[in-house]
Amino acid sequence: MNNPHHLNPTSLKSRFTTRFLRALTKIRAQKPISSSSPTEIFRRYRRIKVAADKSMAYSVRSRRIWSRAMLWKLRSRSYRRQDPCSGRRFGKTNQAIMKKSSNENTTTRREDGVGFVEEADELRQLVPGGETMNLCNLLDETAHYIKCLTTQVQVMKKIADFYSF
Amino acid sequence: MSSQRSTSSNKITDDKLNALILRLQTLLPQLDQSRHGRVSAAKVLNEICSYIRRLQNEVDGLSGRLSQCLDSMDLTGFDAEIVRDLLQQ
């Protein structure tokens, strides 16, 4: 009964792995029986990529600005696919996210004296929701985002290695 | 004086910023503090951006790999066992 290697079942890694495997099962079930054409494989690759991001964002939930931004993006993406005219509906949600993330001092221009405005702007493009964050939040969110990315890579690599011997 | 007030509030922000930048630096093995000591914030952010891009590309590549071997995946009966195995490694 005593398993010294037992990992915390509520850890981020564990939550992500469970969700992602579940998503993979669904994607696999959707495949048309006949073809493994390049188009089909490409479609699957795209679905898997979305599933990876979705699984991670849902594992983090709304505890982080970047995860909220990613969840919002994923949801509006799926809604838009069903109804191409629904884009405007999410204007309010975006404002809500912005209100939550930007505190007192928000604009990059104010931090002009610190000498890394360009690099910070570049970082904003890479971290989900980065454009709405003040500098402190951006640096804080980045650390967590990187931790989640490395977990994502680690788990996906293990799954891929496991099934491709 | 108002200037004094702004300087002291800037100091707090600067210390906080430095701490945040330092934390990011520890995530980068190539900028290991024992060897490089003090690195400019711009350089840290630069390396961080490259690192994030590299990780995102890895996710991309792994998604491709998984799309290729999805067929051979038996995910049904042994889900729990697989998850346990994976996490134990």
XYZ file of N, CA and C in Angstrom:
762
model
N 0.823 -1.206 0.000
C 0.000 0.000 0.000
C 0.855 1.254 0.000
N 1.992 1.157 0.696
C 2.829 2.348 0.779
C 3.615 2.555 -0.507
N 3.263 3.569 -1.223
C 3.973 3.862 -2.458
C 4.789 5.131 -2.278
N 6.092 4.988 -2.136
C 6.920 6.174 -1.891
C 6.961 7.117 -3.067
N 6.600 6.595 -4.250
C 6.668 7.438 -5.438
C 5.333 8.109 -5.740
N 4.379 7.899 -4.869
C 3.038 8.410 -5.180
C 3.042 9.929 -5.233
N 2.606 10.447 -6.338
C 2.582 11.896 -6.503
C 1.231 12.468 -6.104
N 1.236 13.672 -5.672
C 0.026 14.363 -5.261
C -1.001 14.367 -6.393
N -2.153 13.680 -6.187
C -3.141 13.602 -7.259
C -3.786 14.940 -7.591
N -3.618 15.923 -6.726
C -4.197 17.222 -7.043
C -3.145 18.188 -7.585
N -1.940 17.687 -7.838
C -0.899 18.573 -8.363
C -1.260 19.007 -9.774
N -0.663 20.112 -10.171
C -0.912 20.626 -11.507
C -0.593 19.574 -12.562
N 0.548 18.911 -12.376
C 0.995 17.909 -13.333
C -0.054 16.804 -13.461
N -0.559 16.368 -12.311
C -1.539 15.289 -12.314
C -2.841 15.734 -12.965
N -3.300 16.937 -12.640
C -4.555 17.422 -13.223
C -4.411 17.571 -14.728
N -3.274 18.125 -15.154
C -3.063 18.303 -16.589
C -3.033 16.955 -17.306
N -2.287 16.000 -16.739
C -2.150 14.699 -17.388
C -3.507 14.031 -17.579
N -4.323 14.027 -16.524
C -5.638 13.387 -16.614
C -6.495 14.039 -17.698
N -6.540 15.373 -17.650
C -7.363 16.075 -18.637
C -6.862 15.823 -20.051
N -5.556 15.902 -20.215
C -5.004 15.791 -21.549
C -5.225 14.399 -22.124
N -5.025 13.358 -21.307
C -5.268 11.997 -21.782
C -6.727 11.817 -22.177
N -7.605 12.408 -21.378
C -9.028 12.330 -21.706
C -9.300 12.982 -23.062
N -8.682 14.135 -23.273
C -8.879 14.850 -24.534
C -8.339 14.035 -25.704
N -7.187 13.409 -25.503
C -6.600 12.592 -26.566
C -7.523 11.440 -26.935
N -8.141 10.844 -25.915
C -9.063 9.748 -26.182
C -10.209 10.221 -27.066
N -10.726 11.401 -26.745
C -11.824 11.957 -27.543
C -11.382 12.217 -28.975
N -10.206 12.810 -29.124
C -9.721 13.137 -30.466
C -9.532 11.874 -31.277
N -9.013 10.857 -30.613
C -8.788 9.588 -31.304
C -10.105 8.993 -31.762
N -11.158 9.128 -30.940
C -12.460 8.559 -31.279
C -13.096 9.287 -32.449
N -12.709 10.577 -32.649
C -13.321 11.346 -33.723
C -12.764 11.006 -35.085
N -11.696 10.251 -35.103
C -11.010 10.048 -36.382
C -11.877 9.206 -37.324
N -11.968 9.620 -38.588
C -12.677 8.789 -39.577
C -11.925 7.487 -39.812
N -12.660 6.420 -39.907
C -12.044 5.092 -39.861
C -11.059 4.858 -40.986
N -11.391 5.384 -42.161
C -10.579 5.054 -43.320
C -9.257 5.784 -43.363
N -9.295 7.102 -43.277
C -8.116 7.844 -43.723
C -7.109 8.134 -42.621
N -5.852 8.067 -43.002
C -4.825 8.765 -42.253
C -4.110 9.694 -43.205
N -4.913 10.450 -43.924
C -4.349 11.361 -44.904
C -3.614 12.496 -44.198
N -2.727 13.157 -44.939
C -2.004 14.292 -44.341
C -2.953 15.350 -43.787
N -4.085 15.563 -44.479
C -5.044 16.550 -43.990
C -5.580 16.139 -42.635
N -5.888 14.839 -42.539
C -6.453 14.342 -41.285
C -5.452 14.449 -40.144
N -4.225 14.103 -40.466
C -3.178 14.188 -39.437
C -2.960 15.628 -39.018
N -3.035 16.543 -39.984
C -2.861 17.953 -39.656
C -4.001 18.432 -38.764
N -5.199 17.992 -39.095
C -6.352 18.381 -38.267
C -6.176 17.874 -36.840
N -5.695 16.648 -36.754
C -5.500 16.056 -35.440
C -4.436 16.794 -34.656
N -3.369 17.164 -35.381
C -2.285 17.911 -34.743
C -2.827 19.208 -34.163
N -3.700 19.863 -34.922
C -4.253 21.131 -34.431
C -5.118 20.907 -33.210
N -5.930 19.833 -33.276
C -6.823 19.546 -32.145
C -6.021 19.193 -30.902
N -4.951 18.450 -31.087
C -4.108 18.059 -29.965
C -3.459 19.288 -29.347
N -3.034 20.199 -30.192
C -2.393 21.416 -29.701
C -3.376 22.217 -28.850
N -4.598 22.378 -29.371
C -5.620 23.101 -28.611
C -5.915 22.373 -27.305
N -5.987 21.031 -27.393
C -6.281 20.239 -26.197
C -5.201 20.430 -25.141
N -3.947 20.520 -25.576
C -2.845 20.707 -24.634
C -3.009 22.039 -23.899
N -3.312 23.098 -24.655
C -3.468 24.408 -24.032
C -4.722 24.454 -23.159
N -5.772 23.826 -23.669
C -7.019 23.823 -22.920
C -6.851 23.072 -21.597
N -6.213 21.904 -21.667
C -6.007 21.106 -20.461
C -5.203 21.875 -19.432
N -4.205 22.599 -19.898
C -3.366 23.356 -18.972
C -4.160 24.516 -18.384
N -4.875 25.242 -19.244
C -5.625 26.405 -18.757
C -6.696 25.980 -17.751
N -7.363 24.863 -18.026
C -8.396 24.393 -17.107
C -7.802 23.852 -15.818
N -6.592 23.355 -15.886
C -5.955 22.863 -14.670
C -5.568 24.013 -13.753
N -5.294 25.148 -14.335
C -4.935 26.321 -13.546
C -6.192 27.123 -13.187
N -7.198 26.980 -13.985
C -8.477 27.699 -13.801
C -8.278 29.193 -13.872
N -8.994 29.917 -13.023
C -8.927 31.374 -13.138
C -7.992 31.966 -12.097
N -7.094 31.136 -11.591
C -6.211 31.621 -10.534
C -5.125 32.547 -11.055
N -4.933 32.544 -12.356
C -3.872 33.346 -12.941
C -4.433 34.226 -14.049
N -3.806 35.380 -14.255
C -4.257 36.260 -15.335
C -4.067 35.559 -16.668
N -2.928 34.906 -16.834
C -2.648 34.281 -18.137
C -3.619 33.152 -18.414
N -4.011 32.389 -17.374
C -4.934 31.285 -17.616
C -6.332 31.811 -17.923
N -6.713 32.905 -17.260
C -8.019 33.504 -17.572
C -8.035 33.973 -19.021
N -6.940 34.622 -19.418
C -6.856 35.117 -20.791
C -6.923 33.967 -21.783
N -6.233 32.885 -21.475
C -6.223 31.752 -22.383
C -7.606 31.105 -22.434
N -8.254 30.963 -21.296
C -9.598 30.390 -21.272
C -10.557 31.254 -22.073
N -10.448 32.552 -21.908
C -11.306 33.449 -22.665
C -11.084 33.276 -24.166
N -9.808 33.205 -24.538
C -9.474 33.054 -25.947
C -10.028 31.737 -26.494
N -9.875 30.660 -25.734
C -10.350 29.355 -26.180
C -11.861 29.355 -26.328
N -12.544 29.963 -25.363
C -14.005 29.970 -25.420
C -14.523 30.803 -26.569
N -13.963 31.989 -26.748
C -14.440 32.845 -27.835
C -14.113 32.214 -29.175
N -13.027 31.439 -29.211
C -12.657 30.741 -30.445
C -13.705 29.707 -30.806
N -14.145 28.936 -29.818
C -15.103 27.886 -30.117
C -16.475 28.470 -30.402
N -16.799 29.572 -29.732
C -18.085 30.203 -30.033
C -18.083 30.769 -31.433
N -16.939 31.382 -31.787
C -16.866 32.005 -33.101
C -17.015 30.978 -34.204
N -16.558 29.771 -33.922
C -16.659 28.741 -34.961
C -18.096 28.340 -35.188
N -18.881 28.406 -34.102
C -20.292 28.057 -34.272
C -21.064 29.208 -34.893
N -20.745 30.422 -34.441
C -21.499 31.569 -34.947
C -20.527 32.683 -35.288
N -20.273 32.886 -36.558
C -19.248 33.850 -36.966
C -19.568 35.296 -36.576
N -20.816 35.583 -36.186
C -21.160 36.962 -35.859
C -21.089 37.241 -34.366
N -20.571 36.312 -33.595
C -20.683 36.470 -32.145
C -19.488 37.191 -31.540
N -18.568 37.640 -32.404
C -17.347 38.242 -31.893
C -17.581 39.398 -30.934
N -18.515 40.242 -31.258
C -18.710 41.454 -30.478
C -19.212 41.158 -29.080
N -19.862 40.027 -28.915
C -20.474 39.699 -27.635
C -19.460 39.650 -26.517
N -18.200 39.424 -26.877
C -17.223 39.185 -25.827
C -16.431 40.425 -25.466
N -16.891 41.568 -25.980
C -16.203 42.798 -25.640
C -16.200 43.035 -24.148
N -17.309 42.772 -23.529
C -17.435 43.014 -22.084
C -16.508 42.104 -21.296
N -16.453 40.846 -21.693
C -15.617 39.895 -20.965
C -14.166 40.332 -20.991
N -13.742 40.817 -22.158
C -12.367 41.273 -22.278
C -12.098 42.421 -21.316
N -13.055 43.344 -21.230
C -12.876 44.467 -20.311
C -12.789 43.979 -18.885
N -13.551 42.942 -18.570
C -13.540 42.416 -17.201
C -12.164 41.865 -16.870
N -11.573 41.168 -17.835
C -10.233 40.627 -17.617
C -9.235 41.752 -17.423
N -9.391 42.795 -18.251
C -8.462 43.903 -18.160
C -8.593 44.594 -16.811
N -9.820 44.741 -16.346
C -10.018 45.407 -15.056
C -9.366 44.610 -13.956
N -9.470 43.295 -14.059
C -8.940 42.441 -13.002
C -7.422 42.496 -12.952
N -6.809 42.653 -14.118
C -5.363 42.506 -14.145
C -4.615 43.825 -13.998
N -5.191 44.903 -14.492
C -4.438 46.154 -14.403
C -4.760 46.856 -13.103
N -3.715 47.069 -12.310
C -3.913 47.738 -11.030
C -3.773 49.239 -11.185
N -3.020 49.825 -10.253
C -2.892 51.284 -10.273
C -2.086 51.739 -11.482
N -0.825 51.322 -11.541
C 0.020 51.774 -12.646
C 0.082 50.706 -13.720
N -0.360 51.061 -14.909
C -0.516 50.018 -15.905
C 0.386 50.172 -17.116
N 0.504 51.371 -17.638
C 1.130 51.487 -18.955
C 2.631 51.278 -18.877
N 3.177 50.731 -19.944
C 4.608 50.516 -20.035
C 5.356 51.825 -20.066
N 4.738 52.848 -20.603
C 5.412 54.130 -20.765
C 5.927 54.653 -19.451
N 5.183 54.427 -18.380
C 5.607 54.921 -17.065
C 6.899 54.284 -16.625
N 7.125 53.032 -17.039
C 8.338 52.385 -16.592
C 9.515 52.677 -17.505
N 9.436 53.778 -18.201
C 10.468 54.091 -19.181
C 11.858 54.113 -18.580
N 11.978 54.483 -17.304
C 13.301 54.622 -16.731
C 14.022 53.316 -16.499
N 13.318 52.179 -16.607
C 13.972 50.941 -16.197
C 14.779 50.290 -17.303
N 14.655 50.737 -18.508
C 15.597 50.284 -19.524
C 15.336 48.938 -20.142
N 14.157 48.358 -19.960
C 13.919 47.128 -20.718
C 12.487 47.105 -21.258
N 12.051 48.269 -21.707
C 10.682 48.393 -22.206
C 10.446 47.500 -23.414
N 11.430 47.495 -24.339
C 11.257 46.679 -25.547
C 11.147 45.210 -25.220
N 12.048 44.759 -24.345
C 12.021 43.338 -23.996
C 10.718 42.995 -23.294
N 10.227 43.923 -22.443
C 8.966 43.677 -21.749
C 7.822 43.595 -22.743
N 7.852 44.472 -23.752
C 6.800 44.431 -24.769
C 6.830 43.121 -25.532
N 8.033 42.638 -25.784
C 8.152 41.365 -26.487
C 7.560 40.248 -25.628
N 7.832 40.328 -24.351
C 7.313 39.330 -23.425
C 5.786 39.361 -23.388
N 5.234 40.561 -23.479
C 3.772 40.693 -23.469
C 3.119 39.925 -24.600
N 3.827 39.847 -25.733
C 3.253 39.126 -26.865
C 3.252 37.624 -26.633
N 4.162 37.163 -25.769
C 4.318 35.722 -25.601
C 3.455 35.154 -24.480
N 3.216 35.962 -23.456
C 2.418 35.488 -22.334
C 0.950 35.825 -22.587
N 0.057 34.838 -22.492
C -1.361 35.117 -22.753
C -1.872 36.225 -21.841
N -2.529 37.225 -22.427
C -3.057 38.321 -21.628
C -2.010 39.337 -21.243
N -0.808 39.175 -21.776
C 0.298 40.034 -21.392
C 0.072 41.513 -21.647
N -0.705 41.786 -22.728
C -0.893 43.183 -23.098
C -1.656 43.960 -22.037
N -2.424 43.256 -21.210
C -3.251 43.949 -20.222
C -2.574 44.065 -18.868
N -1.396 43.474 -18.742
C -0.763 43.428 -17.418
C 0.172 44.597 -17.169
N 0.225 45.043 -15.920
C 1.277 45.978 -15.565
C 2.583 45.186 -15.435
N 3.690 45.897 -15.312
C 4.986 45.243 -15.389
C 5.185 44.191 -14.291
N 4.791 44.522 -13.079
C 4.967 43.571 -11.977
C 4.183 42.292 -12.227
N 2.935 42.454 -12.609
C 2.114 41.283 -12.915
C 2.717 40.473 -14.039
N 3.205 41.176 -15.066
C 3.786 40.484 -16.216
C 4.931 39.583 -15.773
N 5.821 40.099 -14.952
C 6.978 39.319 -14.513
C 6.543 38.159 -13.626
N 5.540 38.412 -12.809
C 5.045 37.364 -11.928
C 4.361 36.270 -12.731
N 3.477 36.670 -13.638
C 2.742 35.704 -14.461
C 3.685 34.891 -15.329
N 4.738 35.553 -15.810
C 5.700 34.855 -16.675
C 6.308 33.659 -15.963
N 6.686 33.846 -14.701
C 7.306 32.753 -13.956
C 6.353 31.565 -13.871
N 5.105 31.832 -13.583
C 4.138 30.739 -13.467
C 3.845 30.106 -14.817
N 3.746 30.955 -15.831
C 3.474 30.456 -17.181
C 4.576 29.516 -17.640
N 5.822 29.883 -17.355
C 6.949 29.033 -17.749
C 6.895 27.711 -17.006
N 6.573 27.766 -15.719
C 6.468 26.533 -14.950
C 5.427 25.608 -15.572
N 4.304 26.181 -16.004
C 3.255 25.366 -16.608
C 3.668 24.835 -17.974
N 4.364 25.655 -18.737
C 4.840 25.198 -20.048
C 5.778 24.019 -19.898
N 6.699 24.097 -18.936
C 7.647 23.000 -18.768
C 6.932 21.733 -18.336
N 5.906 21.867 -17.482
C 5.110 20.706 -17.107
C 4.422 20.114 -18.330
N 3.839 20.993 -19.138
C 3.149 20.563 -20.348
C 4.100 19.753 -21.236
N 5.283 20.312 -21.480
C 6.263 19.657 -22.343
C 6.673 18.310 -21.750
N 6.933 18.308 -20.460
C 7.387 17.095 -19.782
C 6.370 15.962 -19.941
N 5.105 16.266 -19.675
C 4.073 15.241 -19.744
C 3.847 14.775 -21.180
N 3.767 15.740 -22.111
C 3.537 15.366 -23.518
C 4.674 14.510 -24.039
N 5.902 14.834 -23.615
C 7.051 14.071 -24.047
C 6.951 12.645 -23.529
N 6.557 12.494 -22.266
C 6.448 11.161 -21.693
C 5.398 10.339 -22.417
N 4.263 10.972 -22.731
C 3.213 10.254 -23.456
C 3.703 9.846 -24.841
N 4.345 10.768 -25.532
C 4.819 10.473 -26.879
C 5.865 9.375 -26.861
N 6.771 9.431 -25.896
C 7.791 8.398 -25.803
C 7.162 7.058 -25.467
N 6.188 7.082 -24.579
C 5.525 5.857 -24.136
C 4.870 5.124 -25.290
N 4.296 5.887 -26.225
C 3.534 5.264 -27.310
C 4.290 5.166 -28.610
N 5.542 5.458 -28.608
C 6.255 5.396 -29.886
C 7.531 4.585 -29.800
N 7.463 3.490 -29.034
C 8.685 2.662 -28.935
C 8.929 1.894 -30.209
N 8.574 66.612 0.670
C 8.476 67.032 -0.716
C 7.914 65.914 -1.567
N 7.240 66.307 -2.617
C 6.619 65.295 -3.478
C 7.693 64.460 -4.160
N 8.825 65.103 -4.472
C 9.873 64.328 -5.168
C 10.395 63.226 -4.248
N 10.529 63.589 -2.943
C 10.989 62.575 -1.997
C 10.017 61.394 -1.945
N 8.748 61.780 -1.929
C 7.728 60.735 -1.850
C 7.803 59.799 -3.057
N 8.004 60.409 -4.230
C 8.013 59.561 -5.426
C 9.256 58.697 -5.431
N 10.379 59.251 -4.889
C 11.597 58.436 -4.890
C 11.413 57.219 -4.010
N 10.810 57.432 -2.810
C 10.683 56.288 -1.906
C 9.727 55.253 -2.484
N 8.648 55.718 -3.168
C 7.740 54.712 -3.737
C 8.415 54.028 -4.922
N 9.264 54.759 -5.653
C 9.989 54.124 -6.750
C 10.942 53.072 -6.215
N 11.553 53.371 -5.029
C 12.509 52.424 -4.476
C 11.806 51.090 -4.222
N 10.610 51.169 -3.604
C 9.895 49.922 -3.325
C 9.625 49.185 -4.623
N 9.161 49.889 -5.620
C 8.875 49.235 -6.886
C 10.141 48.648 -7.478
N 11.258 49.395 -7.397
C 12.505 48.893 -7.949
C 12.924 47.596 -7.275
N 12.849 47.571 -5.942
C 13.233 46.343 -5.228
C 12.348 45.186 -5.660
N 11.050 45.484 -5.772
C 10.126 44.429 -6.171
C 10.465 43.939 -7.575
N 10.715 44.899 -8.464
C 11.075 44.521 -9.833
C 12.335 43.675 -9.843
N 13.322 44.097 -9.078
C 14.571 43.338 -9.041
C 14.332 41.920 -8.574
N 13.495 41.779 -7.544
C 13.205 40.437 -7.031
C 12.529 39.586 -8.095
N 11.593 40.196 -8.828
C 10.884 39.442 -9.868
C 11.837 39.043 -10.994
N 12.717 39.984 -11.388
C 13.676 39.687 -12.457
C 14.620 38.573 -11.991
N 15.045 38.668 -10.729
C 15.952 37.660 -10.193
C 15.308 36.283 -10.208
N 14.024 36.238 -9.867
C 13.326 34.959 -9.865
C 13.302 34.374 -11.276
N 13.066 35.236 -12.278
C 13.076 34.756 -13.658
C 14.459 34.260 -14.042
N 15.482 34.931 -13.510
C 16.838 34.516 -13.848
C 17.108 33.100 -13.351
N 16.530 32.740 -12.193
C 16.782 31.404 -11.668
C 16.142 30.326 -12.531
N 15.180 30.720 -13.357
C 14.558 29.739 -14.247
C 15.427 29.425 -15.448
N 16.470 30.228 -15.638
C 17.311 30.069 -16.811
C 18.640 29.457 -16.415
N 18.834 28.172 -16.714
C 20.093 27.536 -16.323
C 21.303 28.184 -16.974
N 21.104 28.782 -18.145
C 22.272 29.346 -18.823
C 22.727 30.648 -18.196
N 21.876 31.213 -17.318
C 22.285 32.447 -16.660
C 22.483 32.195 -15.178
N 22.908 30.983 -14.880
C 23.111 30.573 -13.501
C 23.942 31.603 -12.720
N 23.381 32.033 -11.615
C 23.972 33.156 -10.890
C 25.365 32.861 -10.364
N 25.651 31.597 -10.096
C 26.968 31.307 -9.535
C 28.062 31.613 -10.531
N 27.702 31.532 -11.829
C 28.728 31.785 -12.825
C 28.666 33.184 -13.391
N 27.430 33.703 -13.494
C 27.296 34.979 -14.193
C 27.062 36.161 -13.259
N 26.743 35.844 -12.011
C 26.487 36.939 -11.080
C 25.353 37.815 -11.540
N 25.619 39.113 -11.592
C 24.589 40.076 -11.920
C 24.434 40.205 -13.432
N 23.238 39.938 -13.907
C 22.947 40.081 -15.335
C 21.899 41.175 -15.507
N 21.981 41.900 -16.590
C 21.040 42.999 -16.793
C 19.631 42.459 -16.973
N 18.655 43.253 -16.525
C 17.262 42.840 -16.623
C 16.881 42.603 -18.078
N 17.395 43.457 -18.952
C 17.069 43.310 -20.367
C 17.525 41.956 -20.882
N 18.730 41.548 -20.462
C 19.250 40.261 -20.928
C 18.389 39.116 -20.394
N 18.000 39.226 -19.119
C 17.162 38.176 -18.535
C 15.867 38.049 -19.319
N 15.218 39.174 -19.575
C 13.947 39.142 -20.309
C 14.128 38.613 -21.716
N 15.246 38.968 -22.326
C 15.557 38.462 -23.645
C 15.639 36.943 -23.655
N 16.397 36.430 -22.684
C 16.560 34.983 -22.595
C 15.237 34.309 -22.263
N 14.449 34.972 -21.411
C 13.138 34.425 -21.045
C 12.253 34.296 -22.286
N 12.274 35.323 -23.122
C 11.461 35.286 -24.338
C 11.888 34.122 -25.229
N 13.211 33.965 -25.394
C 13.687 32.848 -26.206
C 13.262 31.532 -25.609
N 13.346 31.443 -24.301
C 12.992 30.215 -23.603
C 11.518 29.886 -23.821
N 10.646 30.892 -23.666
C 9.217 30.663 -23.865
C 8.945 30.220 -25.296
N 9.600 30.873 -26.240
C 9.395 30.488 -27.645
C 9.822 29.043 -27.873
N 10.946 28.689 -27.259
C 11.445 27.329 -27.430
C 10.451 26.321 -26.851
N 9.911 26.625 -25.681
C 8.951 25.726 -25.050
C 7.685 25.611 -25.898
N 7.207 26.736 -26.418
C 5.998 26.703 -27.234
C 6.243 25.892 -28.509
N 7.436 26.010 -29.070
C 7.764 25.202 -30.242
C 7.816 23.721 -29.907
N 8.304 23.427 -28.710
C 8.348 22.028 -28.282
C 6.952 21.457 -28.170
N 6.037 22.232 -27.610
C 4.643 21.782 -27.514
C 4.089 21.517 -28.902
N 4.432 22.412 -29.810
C 4.030 22.258 -31.197
C 4.514 20.932 -31.777
N 5.807 20.711 -31.652
C 6.417 19.496 -32.181
C 5.838 18.240 -31.553
N 5.626 18.287 -30.246
C 5.078 17.125 -29.553
C 3.639 16.866 -29.982
N 2.885 17.928 -30.246
C 1.526 17.747 -30.756
C 1.579 17.018 -32.085
N 2.548 17.382 -32.913
C 2.719 16.700 -34.187
C 3.036 15.231 -33.994
N 3.978 14.939 -33.104
C 4.345 13.556 -32.816
C 3.140 12.760 -32.340
N 2.360 13.352 -31.451
C 1.202 12.647 -30.915
C 0.151 12.409 -31.989
N 0.014 13.357 -32.923
C -0.972 13.158 -33.975
C -0.588 11.974 -34.857
N 0.725 11.707 -34.947
C 1.180 10.583 -35.756
C 0.908 9.250 -35.071
N 1.131 9.227 -33.753
C 1.028 7.924 -33.093
C -0.266 7.769 -32.325
N -1.235 8.628 -32.588
C -2.509 8.562 -31.879
C -3.205 7.217 -32.072
N -3.040 6.649 -33.270
C -3.686 5.381 -33.584
C -3.256 4.270 -32.645
N -1.966 4.251 -32.349
C -1.454 3.137 -31.571
C -1.697 3.296 -30.083
N -2.367 4.393 -29.714
C -2.570 4.628 -28.289
C -3.765 3.846 -27.765
N -3.497 2.990 -26.786
C -4.600 2.334 -26.105
C -4.851 3.080 -24.812
N -5.796 3.987 -24.834
C -5.966 4.884 -23.699
C -7.118 4.473 -22.809
N -7.873 3.436 -23.266
C -9.144 3.171 -22.584
C -8.959 2.441 -21.268
N -8.718 1.118 -21.333
C -8.788 0.317 -20.112
C -7.772 0.717 -19.055
N -6.596 1.201 -19.499
C -5.513 1.343 -18.524
C -5.214 2.795 -18.184
N -6.184 3.619 -18.343
C -5.981 5.047 -18.093
C -5.279 5.329 -16.779
N -5.874 4.858 -15.703
C -5.336 5.164 -14.381
C -3.920 4.627 -14.229
N -3.717 3.425 -14.736
C -2.398 2.805 -14.621
C -1.345 3.602 -15.362
N -1.732 4.049 -16.575
C -0.807 4.828 -17.396
C -0.440 6.125 -16.699
N -1.457 6.783 -16.203
C -1.207 8.058 -15.545
C -0.264 7.865 -14.378
N -0.505 6.818 -13.618
C 0.364 6.557 -12.467
C 1.785 6.295 -12.906
N 1.926 5.471 -13.941
C 3.257 5.155 -14.436
C 3.988 6.413 -14.888
N 3.275 7.201 -15.681
C 3.889 8.400 -16.226
C 4.367 9.329 -15.126
N 3.534 9.498 -14.131
C 3.875 10.471 -13.113
C 4.953 9.959 -12.177
N 5.143 8.654 -12.164
C 6.129 8.121 -11.235
C 7.529 8.242 -11.776
N 7.621 8.431 -13.099
C 8.966 8.472 -13.667
C 9.680 9.783 -13.380
